[in-house]
Amino acid sequence: MSEIEKSLYEFPEMMKKALKKEVDFIIEKKLKNIVIVGMGGSAISGDVLIDLIKDKIEIPIEVCRYYELPNFVKEDSLVILISYSGNTEETISCFKQAIKKKAKIVCITSNGILENLCKKYKIPLIKIPPKLKPRAAFPFLFISLLKIIDSFKKELMILEGIEEAIEIIEKIREENFDKKKKELKQEGMLYEIAKLFYKKDAILIYSSEHLKGVATRIKTQINENSKMLSWFSLLPELNHNEISGWQEVKKSNFAVIFLRTKDENERIIKRIEYTEDILKNRAIIKEIWSIGENKLAKLFSLIYRGDIISLHLGKMRNVNVDEVPLQDRIKEILRK
């Protein structure tokens, strides 16, 4: 069994363990903005957080995927730096800038340089379990981030619905995994979607703007687990540009996944309907719907379903779902 498959089976247990971790530091409430720094799966935790709270939080919050912090970061900014390995060079660079700017700093990591810097500068740190693939650590990274925000923004109630989310993940797991072998079953809706998609040249993820973080997660899981090209675009924006790219396509070797929730804006519902009508003879289209009543549960349900599809795809394509040799090659070259 691959490490990714094992981690995916243990996803709800990771959520429960992450919830038990206490935030034992105090964050000043008078903040003007929040910047979440990270790359890959670490940054996606920030994207999904924004999906969850952007209609509630009253101060700007954004994700930084770069070597340099935004210029607006000052002493009244909170910079949350996330690096699973603790050695991500972009994140280390931003840590040093945050120190110079005298911003409020909190870190999430398993070890590495980032942990050592936190000790040196006496920076609050949430330490998570090591020896996971970074993308498999999402439950620890994301829930740790939720707990940091909840510690000084109780009014957002961002952990409300976490129990429902865990129950839903356990239900999806039961539907898709063999309980004894702890392996994916070769049956079910998600398996059938993967069977339609695994020979395609690329998989496009289309969703409403309010699911940007989820779309990012599914796109990157398909890249890393399935070793397939994938990208995402958001409605309504894609109706103002990308849709024209399909005009001369008669029949493509692309697949499209539409991410859906029952609380979509009425205009978005119409846009999805019309977009699917345009694409129906140009690509294979499937919809994945969220499950649950609470917003947090809905986000988790889509993420977990997307993770399962990506693992099915990787197994069908007979690739090593654990290893990412091209990413490793670039890191190795940059170390020289």
JSON list of C-alpha atoms in Angstrom, two decimals, residues 44-223:
[
{"chain": "A", "resi": 44, "resn": "ILE", "atom": "CA", "xyz": [-3.66, 25.42, 0.12]},
{"chain": "A", "resi": 45, "resn": "SER", "atom": "CA", "xyz": [-4.58, 25.33, 3.81]},
{"chain": "A", "resi": 46, "resn": "GLY", "atom": "CA", "xyz": [-4.71, 29.13, 3.59]},
{"chain": "A", "resi": 47, "resn": "ASP", "atom": "CA", "xyz": [-6.75, 29.06, 0.40]},
{"chain": "A", "resi": 48, "resn": "VAL", "atom": "CA", "xyz": [-9.37, 26.79, 1.98]},
{"chain": "A", "resi": 49, "resn": "LEU", "atom": "CA", "xyz": [-9.43, 28.97, 5.12]},
{"chain": "A", "resi": 50, "resn": "ILE", "atom": "CA", "xyz": [-10.28, 31.95, 2.91]},
{"chain": "A", "resi": 51, "resn": "ASP", "atom": "CA", "xyz": [-13.09, 29.92, 1.29]},
{"chain": "A", "resi": 52, "resn": "LEU", "atom": "CA", "xyz": [-14.42, 29.36, 4.80]},
{"chain": "A", "resi": 53, "resn": "ILE", "atom": "CA", "xyz": [-14.21, 32.84, 6.33]},
{"chain": "A", "resi": 54, "resn": "LYS", "atom": "CA", "xyz": [-13.97, 35.49, 3.62]},
{"chain": "A", "resi": 55, "resn": "ASP", "atom": "CA", "xyz": [-17.66, 36.37, 4.02]},
{"chain": "A", "resi": 56, "resn": "LYS", "atom": "CA", "xyz": [-17.20, 36.77, 7.80]},
{"chain": "A", "resi": 57, "resn": "ILE", "atom": "CA", "xyz": [-13.79, 38.25, 8.58]},
{"chain": "A", "resi": 58, "resn": "GLU", "atom": "CA", "xyz": [-13.55, 42.04, 8.67]},
{"chain": "A", "resi": 59, "resn": "ILE", "atom": "CA", "xyz": [-9.82, 42.42, 7.96]},
{"chain": "A", "resi": 60, "resn": "PRO", "atom": "CA", "xyz": [-7.94, 41.51, 4.77]},
{"chain": "A", "resi": 61, "resn": "ILE", "atom": "CA", "xyz": [-6.47, 38.01, 4.58]},
{"chain": "A", "resi": 62, "resn": "GLU", "atom": "CA", "xyz": [-4.38, 36.61, 1.76]},
{"chain": "A", "resi": 63, "resn": "VAL", "atom": "CA", "xyz": [-2.02, 33.79, 0.86]},
{"chain": "A", "resi": 64, "resn": "CYS", "atom": "CA", "xyz": [1.59, 34.52, -0.12]},
{"chain": "A", "resi": 65, "resn": "ARG", "atom": "CA", "xyz": [3.36, 31.99, -2.37]},
{"chain": "A", "resi": 66, "resn": "TYR", "atom": "CA", "xyz": [6.61, 33.80, -2.94]},
{"chain": "A", "resi": 67, "resn": "TYR", "atom": "CA", "xyz": [10.02, 34.76, -1.55]},
{"chain": "A", "resi": 68, "resn": "GLU", "atom": "CA", "xyz": [8.83, 38.22, -0.50]},
{"chain": "A", "resi": 69, "resn": "LEU", "atom": "CA", "xyz": [6.04, 39.37, 1.76]},
{"chain": "A", "resi": 70, "resn": "PRO", "atom": "CA", "xyz": [3.54, 41.97, 0.52]},
{"chain": "A", "resi": 71, "resn": "ASN", "atom": "CA", "xyz": [4.75, 45.51, 1.21]},
{"chain": "A", "resi": 72, "resn": "PHE", "atom": "CA", "xyz": [1.72, 46.22, 3.42]},
{"chain": "A", "resi": 73, "resn": "VAL", "atom": "CA", "xyz": [2.97, 43.82, 6.12]},
{"chain": "A", "resi": 74, "resn": "LYS", "atom": "CA", "xyz": [3.81, 45.91, 9.19]},
{"chain": "A", "resi": 75, "resn": "GLU", "atom": "CA", "xyz": [3.90, 45.61, 12.99]},
{"chain": "A", "resi": 76, "resn": "ASP", "atom": "CA", "xyz": [0.11, 45.27, 13.11]},
{"chain": "A", "resi": 77, "resn": "SER", "atom": "CA", "xyz": [0.08, 42.34, 10.64]},
{"chain": "A", "resi": 78, "resn": "LEU", "atom": "CA", "xyz": [-0.18, 38.66, 11.55]},
{"chain": "A", "resi": 79, "resn": "VAL", "atom": "CA", "xyz": [2.06, 36.45, 9.41]},
{"chain": "A", "resi": 80, "resn": "ILE", "atom": "CA", "xyz": [1.33, 32.72, 9.67]},
{"chain": "A", "resi": 81, "resn": "LEU", "atom": "CA", "xyz": [4.13, 30.69, 8.08]},
{"chain": "A", "resi": 82, "resn": "ILE", "atom": "CA", "xyz": [3.36, 27.09, 7.15]},
{"chain": "A", "resi": 83, "resn": "SER", "atom": "CA", "xyz": [5.93, 24.57, 5.93]},
{"chain": "A", "resi": 84, "resn": "TYR", "atom": "CA", "xyz": [5.41, 20.88, 6.55]},
{"chain": "A", "resi": 85, "resn": "SER", "atom": "CA", "xyz": [9.11, 20.04, 6.18]},
{"chain": "A", "resi": 86, "resn": "GLY", "atom": "CA", "xyz": [10.23, 23.28, 7.78]},
{"chain": "A", "resi": 87, "resn": "ASN", "atom": "CA", "xyz": [12.77, 23.72, 4.99]},
{"chain": "A", "resi": 88, "resn": "THR", "atom": "CA", "xyz": [10.75, 25.44, 2.23]},
{"chain": "A", "resi": 89, "resn": "GLU", "atom": "CA", "xyz": [13.06, 28.18, 0.96]},
{"chain": "A", "resi": 90, "resn": "GLU", "atom": "CA", "xyz": [10.32, 30.65, 0.03]},
{"chain": "A", "resi": 91, "resn": "THR", "atom": "CA", "xyz": [8.78, 30.35, 3.50]},
{"chain": "A", "resi": 92, "resn": "ILE", "atom": "CA", "xyz": [12.16, 30.74, 5.25]},
{"chain": "A", "resi": 93, "resn": "SER", "atom": "CA", "xyz": [12.78, 33.90, 3.21]},
{"chain": "A", "resi": 94, "resn": "CYS", "atom": "CA", "xyz": [9.42, 35.35, 4.28]},
{"chain": "A", "resi": 95, "resn": "PHE", "atom": "CA", "xyz": [10.08, 34.44, 7.93]},
{"chain": "A", "resi": 96, "resn": "LYS", "atom": "CA", "xyz": [13.24, 36.56, 7.91]},
{"chain": "A", "resi": 97, "resn": "GLN", "atom": "CA", "xyz": [11.35, 39.48, 6.35]},
{"chain": "A", "resi": 98, "resn": "ALA", "atom": "CA", "xyz": [8.54, 39.18, 8.90]},
{"chain": "A", "resi": 99, "resn": "ILE", "atom": "CA", "xyz": [11.14, 39.43, 11.68]},
{"chain": "A", "resi": 100, "resn": "LYS", "atom": "CA", "xyz": [12.60, 42.59, 10.10]},
{"chain": "A", "resi": 101, "resn": "LYS", "atom": "CA", "xyz": [9.13, 44.10, 9.69]},
{"chain": "A", "resi": 102, "resn": "LYS", "atom": "CA", "xyz": [8.35, 43.27, 13.36]},
{"chain": "A", "resi": 103, "resn": "ALA", "atom": "CA", "xyz": [5.10, 41.58, 12.36]},
{"chain": "A", "resi": 104, "resn": "LYS", "atom": "CA", "xyz": [3.25, 39.21, 14.68]},
{"chain": "A", "resi": 105, "resn": "ILE", "atom": "CA", "xyz": [4.40, 35.71, 13.68]},
{"chain": "A", "resi": 106, "resn": "VAL", "atom": "CA", "xyz": [3.07, 32.19, 14.19]},
{"chain": "A", "resi": 107, "resn": "CYS", "atom": "CA", "xyz": [4.43, 29.05, 12.51]},
{"chain": "A", "resi": 108, "resn": "ILE", "atom": "CA", "xyz": [3.16, 25.56, 11.69]},
{"chain": "A", "resi": 109, "resn": "THR", "atom": "CA", "xyz": [5.72, 22.86, 10.87]},
{"chain": "A", "resi": 110, "resn": "SER", "atom": "CA", "xyz": [6.91, 19.35, 11.68]},
{"chain": "A", "resi": 111, "resn": "ASN", "atom": "CA", "xyz": [10.60, 20.26, 12.14]},
{"chain": "A", "resi": 112, "resn": "GLY", "atom": "CA", "xyz": [13.46, 21.68, 10.07]},
{"chain": "A", "resi": 113, "resn": "ILE", "atom": "CA", "xyz": [14.89, 25.17, 9.74]},
{"chain": "A", "resi": 114, "resn": "LEU", "atom": "CA", "xyz": [11.55, 26.82, 10.53]},
{"chain": "A", "resi": 115, "resn": "GLU", "atom": "CA", "xyz": [11.34, 25.09, 13.90]},
{"chain": "A", "resi": 116, "resn": "ASN", "atom": "CA", "xyz": [14.90, 26.17, 14.71]},
{"chain": "A", "resi": 117, "resn": "LEU", "atom": "CA", "xyz": [14.14, 29.77, 13.75]},
{"chain": "A", "resi": 118, "resn": "CYS", "atom": "CA", "xyz": [11.07, 29.72, 16.01]},
{"chain": "A", "resi": 119, "resn": "LYS", "atom": "CA", "xyz": [13.25, 28.60, 18.91]},
{"chain": "A", "resi": 120, "resn": "LYS", "atom": "CA", "xyz": [15.89, 31.24, 18.15]},
{"chain": "A", "resi": 121, "resn": "TYR", "atom": "CA", "xyz": [13.40, 34.13, 17.97]},
{"chain": "A", "resi": 122, "resn": "LYS", "atom": "CA", "xyz": [10.92, 32.72, 20.53]},
{"chain": "A", "resi": 123, "resn": "ILE", "atom": "CA", "xyz": [8.13, 32.56, 17.94]},
{"chain": "A", "resi": 124, "resn": "PRO", "atom": "CA", "xyz": [4.88, 30.66, 18.73]},
{"chain": "A", "resi": 125, "resn": "LEU", "atom": "CA", "xyz": [4.81, 27.30, 16.96]},
{"chain": "A", "resi": 126, "resn": "ILE", "atom": "CA", "xyz": [2.31, 24.52, 16.37]},
{"chain": "A", "resi": 127, "resn": "LYS", "atom": "CA", "xyz": [4.30, 21.37, 15.75]},
{"chain": "A", "resi": 128, "resn": "ILE", "atom": "CA", "xyz": [2.64, 18.60, 13.76]},
{"chain": "A", "resi": 129, "resn": "PRO", "atom": "CA", "xyz": [3.62, 14.95, 13.25]},
{"chain": "A", "resi": 130, "resn": "PRO", "atom": "CA", "xyz": [6.58, 14.28, 10.89]},
{"chain": "A", "resi": 131, "resn": "LYS", "atom": "CA", "xyz": [7.13, 11.50, 8.34]},
{"chain": "A", "resi": 132, "resn": "LEU", "atom": "CA", "xyz": [4.09, 12.21, 6.16]},
{"chain": "A", "resi": 133, "resn": "LYS", "atom": "CA", "xyz": [3.99, 13.29, 2.55]},
{"chain": "A", "resi": 134, "resn": "PRO", "atom": "CA", "xyz": [3.39, 17.06, 2.75]},
{"chain": "A", "resi": 135, "resn": "ARG", "atom": "CA", "xyz": [0.17, 16.84, 0.74]},
{"chain": "A", "resi": 136, "resn": "ALA", "atom": "CA", "xyz": [-1.08, 14.07, 3.05]},
{"chain": "A", "resi": 137, "resn": "ALA", "atom": "CA", "xyz": [-0.63, 16.33, 6.09]},
{"chain": "A", "resi": 138, "resn": "PHE", "atom": "CA", "xyz": [-3.52, 18.59, 5.04]},
{"chain": "A", "resi": 139, "resn": "PRO", "atom": "CA", "xyz": [-5.78, 17.68, 8.03]},
{"chain": "A", "resi": 140, "resn": "PHE", "atom": "CA", "xyz": [-3.01, 18.66, 10.46]},
{"chain": "A", "resi": 141, "resn": "LEU", "atom": "CA", "xyz": [-2.02, 21.82, 8.59]},
{"chain": "A", "resi": 142, "resn": "PHE", "atom": "CA", "xyz": [-5.54, 23.09, 7.98]},
{"chain": "A", "resi": 143, "resn": "ILE", "atom": "CA", "xyz": [-6.99, 22.36, 11.41]},
{"chain": "A", "resi": 144, "resn": "SER", "atom": "CA", "xyz": [-3.91, 23.88, 13.09]},
{"chain": "A", "resi": 145, "resn": "LEU", "atom": "CA", "xyz": [-4.54, 27.00, 11.02]},
{"chain": "A", "resi": 146, "resn": "LEU", "atom": "CA", "xyz": [-8.21, 27.00, 12.03]},
{"chain": "A", "resi": 147, "resn": "LYS", "atom": "CA", "xyz": [-7.23, 26.77, 15.69]},
{"chain": "A", "resi": 148, "resn": "ILE", "atom": "CA", "xyz": [-4.85, 29.72, 15.38]},
{"chain": "A", "resi": 149, "resn": "ILE", "atom": "CA", "xyz": [-7.56, 31.93, 13.86]},
{"chain": "A", "resi": 150, "resn": "ASP", "atom": "CA", "xyz": [-10.16, 30.66, 16.34]},
{"chain": "A", "resi": 151, "resn": "SER", "atom": "CA", "xyz": [-7.89, 31.57, 19.27]},
{"chain": "A", "resi": 152, "resn": "PHE", "atom": "CA", "xyz": [-8.36, 35.30, 18.64]},
{"chain": "A", "resi": 153, "resn": "LYS", "atom": "CA", "xyz": [-11.46, 35.37, 16.41]},
{"chain": "A", "resi": 154, "resn": "LYS", "atom": "CA", "xyz": [-13.99, 33.33, 18.39]},
{"chain": "A", "resi": 155, "resn": "GLU", "atom": "CA", "xyz": [-16.83, 35.34, 16.85]},
{"chain": "A", "resi": 156, "resn": "LEU", "atom": "CA", "xyz": [-16.14, 33.70, 13.46]},
{"chain": "A", "resi": 157, "resn": "MET", "atom": "CA", "xyz": [-17.03, 30.27, 14.93]},
{"chain": "A", "resi": 158, "resn": "ILE", "atom": "CA", "xyz": [-14.81, 28.66, 12.31]},
{"chain": "A", "resi": 159, "resn": "LEU", "atom": "CA", "xyz": [-14.60, 25.32, 14.12]},
{"chain": "A", "resi": 160, "resn": "GLU", "atom": "CA", "xyz": [-18.37, 25.04, 14.14]},
{"chain": "A", "resi": 161, "resn": "GLY", "atom": "CA", "xyz": [-19.24, 22.00, 12.07]},
{"chain": "A", "resi": 162, "resn": "ILE", "atom": "CA", "xyz": [-15.96, 20.14, 12.52]},
{"chain": "A", "resi": 163, "resn": "GLU", "atom": "CA", "xyz": [-17.73, 17.17, 14.13]},
{"chain": "A", "resi": 164, "resn": "GLU", "atom": "CA", "xyz": [-20.11, 16.99, 11.16]},
{"chain": "A", "resi": 165, "resn": "ALA", "atom": "CA", "xyz": [-17.11, 17.19, 8.82]},
{"chain": "A", "resi": 166, "resn": "ILE", "atom": "CA", "xyz": [-15.43, 14.22, 10.54]},
{"chain": "A", "resi": 167, "resn": "GLU", "atom": "CA", "xyz": [-18.65, 12.18, 10.39]},
{"chain": "A", "resi": 168, "resn": "ILE", "atom": "CA", "xyz": [-19.01, 12.90, 6.67]},
{"chain": "A", "resi": 169, "resn": "ILE", "atom": "CA", "xyz": [-15.37, 11.98, 5.95]},
{"chain": "A", "resi": 170, "resn": "GLU", "atom": "CA", "xyz": [-15.88, 8.70, 7.82]},
{"chain": "A", "resi": 171, "resn": "LYS", "atom": "CA", "xyz": [-19.01, 8.02, 5.78]},
{"chain": "A", "resi": 172, "resn": "ILE", "atom": "CA", "xyz": [-17.23, 8.72, 2.48]},
{"chain": "A", "resi": 173, "resn": "ARG", "atom": "CA", "xyz": [-14.37, 6.48, 3.62]},
{"chain": "A", "resi": 174, "resn": "GLU", "atom": "CA", "xyz": [-16.77, 3.66, 4.42]},
{"chain": "A", "resi": 175, "resn": "GLU", "atom": "CA", "xyz": [-18.26, 3.95, 0.93]},
{"chain": "A", "resi": 176, "resn": "ASN", "atom": "CA", "xyz": [-14.91, 3.95, -0.85]},
{"chain": "A", "resi": 177, "resn": "PHE", "atom": "CA", "xyz": [-12.48, 1.85, 1.22]},
{"chain": "A", "resi": 178, "resn": "ASP", "atom": "CA", "xyz": [-12.35, -1.83, 2.07]},
{"chain": "A", "resi": 179, "resn": "LYS", "atom": "CA", "xyz": [-12.40, -1.73, 5.88]},
{"chain": "A", "resi": 180, "resn": "LYS", "atom": "CA", "xyz": [-10.24, -4.85, 6.36]},
{"chain": "A", "resi": 181, "resn": "LYS", "atom": "CA", "xyz": [-7.61, -4.15, 3.71]},
{"chain": "A", "resi": 182, "resn": "LYS", "atom": "CA", "xyz": [-7.80, -0.36, 4.20]},
{"chain": "A", "resi": 183, "resn": "GLU", "atom": "CA", "xyz": [-7.51, -0.04, 0.43]},
{"chain": "A", "resi": 184, "resn": "LEU", "atom": "CA", "xyz": [-9.70, 1.72, -2.11]},
{"chain": "A", "resi": 185, "resn": "LYS", "atom": "CA", "xyz": [-12.53, -0.38, -3.51]},
{"chain": "A", "resi": 186, "resn": "GLN", "atom": "CA", "xyz": [-12.70, -0.71, -7.28]},
{"chain": "A", "resi": 187, "resn": "GLU", "atom": "CA", "xyz": [-16.29, 0.45, -7.35]},
{"chain": "A", "resi": 188, "resn": "GLY", "atom": "CA", "xyz": [-18.47, 3.44, -6.61]},
{"chain": "A", "resi": 189, "resn": "MET", "atom": "CA", "xyz": [-19.17, 6.86, -8.11]},
{"chain": "A", "resi": 190, "resn": "LEU", "atom": "CA", "xyz": [-15.65, 8.24, -7.60]},
{"chain": "A", "resi": 191, "resn": "TYR", "atom": "CA", "xyz": [-14.06, 5.11, -9.08]},
{"chain": "A", "resi": 192, "resn": "GLU", "atom": "CA", "xyz": [-16.32, 5.38, -12.14]},
{"chain": "A", "resi": 193, "resn": "ILE", "atom": "CA", "xyz": [-15.36, 9.04, -12.63]},
{"chain": "A", "resi": 194, "resn": "ALA", "atom": "CA", "xyz": [-11.68, 8.11, -12.51]},
{"chain": "A", "resi": 195, "resn": "LYS", "atom": "CA", "xyz": [-12.26, 5.28, -14.99]},
{"chain": "A", "resi": 196, "resn": "LEU", "atom": "CA", "xyz": [-13.68, 7.81, -17.46]},
{"chain": "A", "resi": 197, "resn": "PHE", "atom": "CA", "xyz": [-10.83, 10.27, -16.90]},
{"chain": "A", "resi": 198, "resn": "TYR", "atom": "CA", "xyz": [-7.58, 8.35, -16.50]},
{"chain": "A", "resi": 199, "resn": "LYS", "atom": "CA", "xyz": [-6.63, 8.28, -20.20]},
{"chain": "A", "resi": 200, "resn": "LYS", "atom": "CA", "xyz": [-7.37, 11.96, -20.75]},
{"chain": "A", "resi": 201, "resn": "ASP", "atom": "CA", "xyz": [-4.68, 14.52, -21.56]},
{"chain": "A", "resi": 202, "resn": "ALA", "atom": "CA", "xyz": [-5.83, 16.95, -18.87]},
{"chain": "A", "resi": 203, "resn": "ILE", "atom": "CA", "xyz": [-8.51, 17.43, -16.24]},
{"chain": "A", "resi": 204, "resn": "LEU", "atom": "CA", "xyz": [-10.02, 20.88, -15.76]},
{"chain": "A", "resi": 205, "resn": "ILE", "atom": "CA", "xyz": [-11.60, 21.85, -12.44]},
{"chain": "A", "resi": 206, "resn": "TYR", "atom": "CA", "xyz": [-14.38, 24.43, -12.73]},
{"chain": "A", "resi": 207, "resn": "SER", "atom": "CA", "xyz": [-16.08, 25.93, -9.71]},
{"chain": "A", "resi": 208, "resn": "SER", "atom": "CA", "xyz": [-17.61, 29.04, -8.26]},
{"chain": "A", "resi": 209, "resn": "GLU", "atom": "CA", "xyz": [-15.26, 31.62, -6.75]},
{"chain": "A", "resi": 210, "resn": "HIS", "atom": "CA", "xyz": [-16.35, 30.52, -3.25]},
{"chain": "A", "resi": 211, "resn": "LEU", "atom": "CA", "xyz": [-14.61, 27.14, -3.78]},
{"chain": "A", "resi": 212, "resn": "LYS", "atom": "CA", "xyz": [-11.27, 28.46, -5.03]},
{"chain": "A", "resi": 213, "resn": "GLY", "atom": "CA", "xyz": [-9.26, 26.73, -2.29]},
{"chain": "A", "resi": 214, "resn": "VAL", "atom": "CA", "xyz": [-11.00, 23.41, -2.84]},
{"chain": "A", "resi": 215, "resn": "ALA", "atom": "CA", "xyz": [-10.46, 23.66, -6.60]},
{"chain": "A", "resi": 216, "resn": "THR", "atom": "CA", "xyz": [-6.78, 24.37, -5.99]},
{"chain": "A", "resi": 217, "resn": "ARG", "atom": "CA", "xyz": [-6.47, 21.33, -3.72]},
{"chain": "A", "resi": 218, "resn": "ILE", "atom": "CA", "xyz": [-8.11, 18.95, -6.21]},
{"chain": "A", "resi": 219, "resn": "LYS", "atom": "CA", "xyz": [-6.04, 20.31, -9.10]},
{"chain": "A", "resi": 220, "resn": "THR", "atom": "CA", "xyz": [-2.78, 19.81, -7.21]},
{"chain": "A", "resi": 221, "resn": "GLN", "atom": "CA", "xyz": [-3.76, 16.34, -5.98]},
{"chain": "A", "resi": 222, "resn": "ILE", "atom": "CA", "xyz": [-4.35, 15.29, -9.58]},
{"chain": "A", "resi": 223, "resn": "ASN", "atom": "CA", "xyz": [-0.95, 16.75, -10.51]}
]
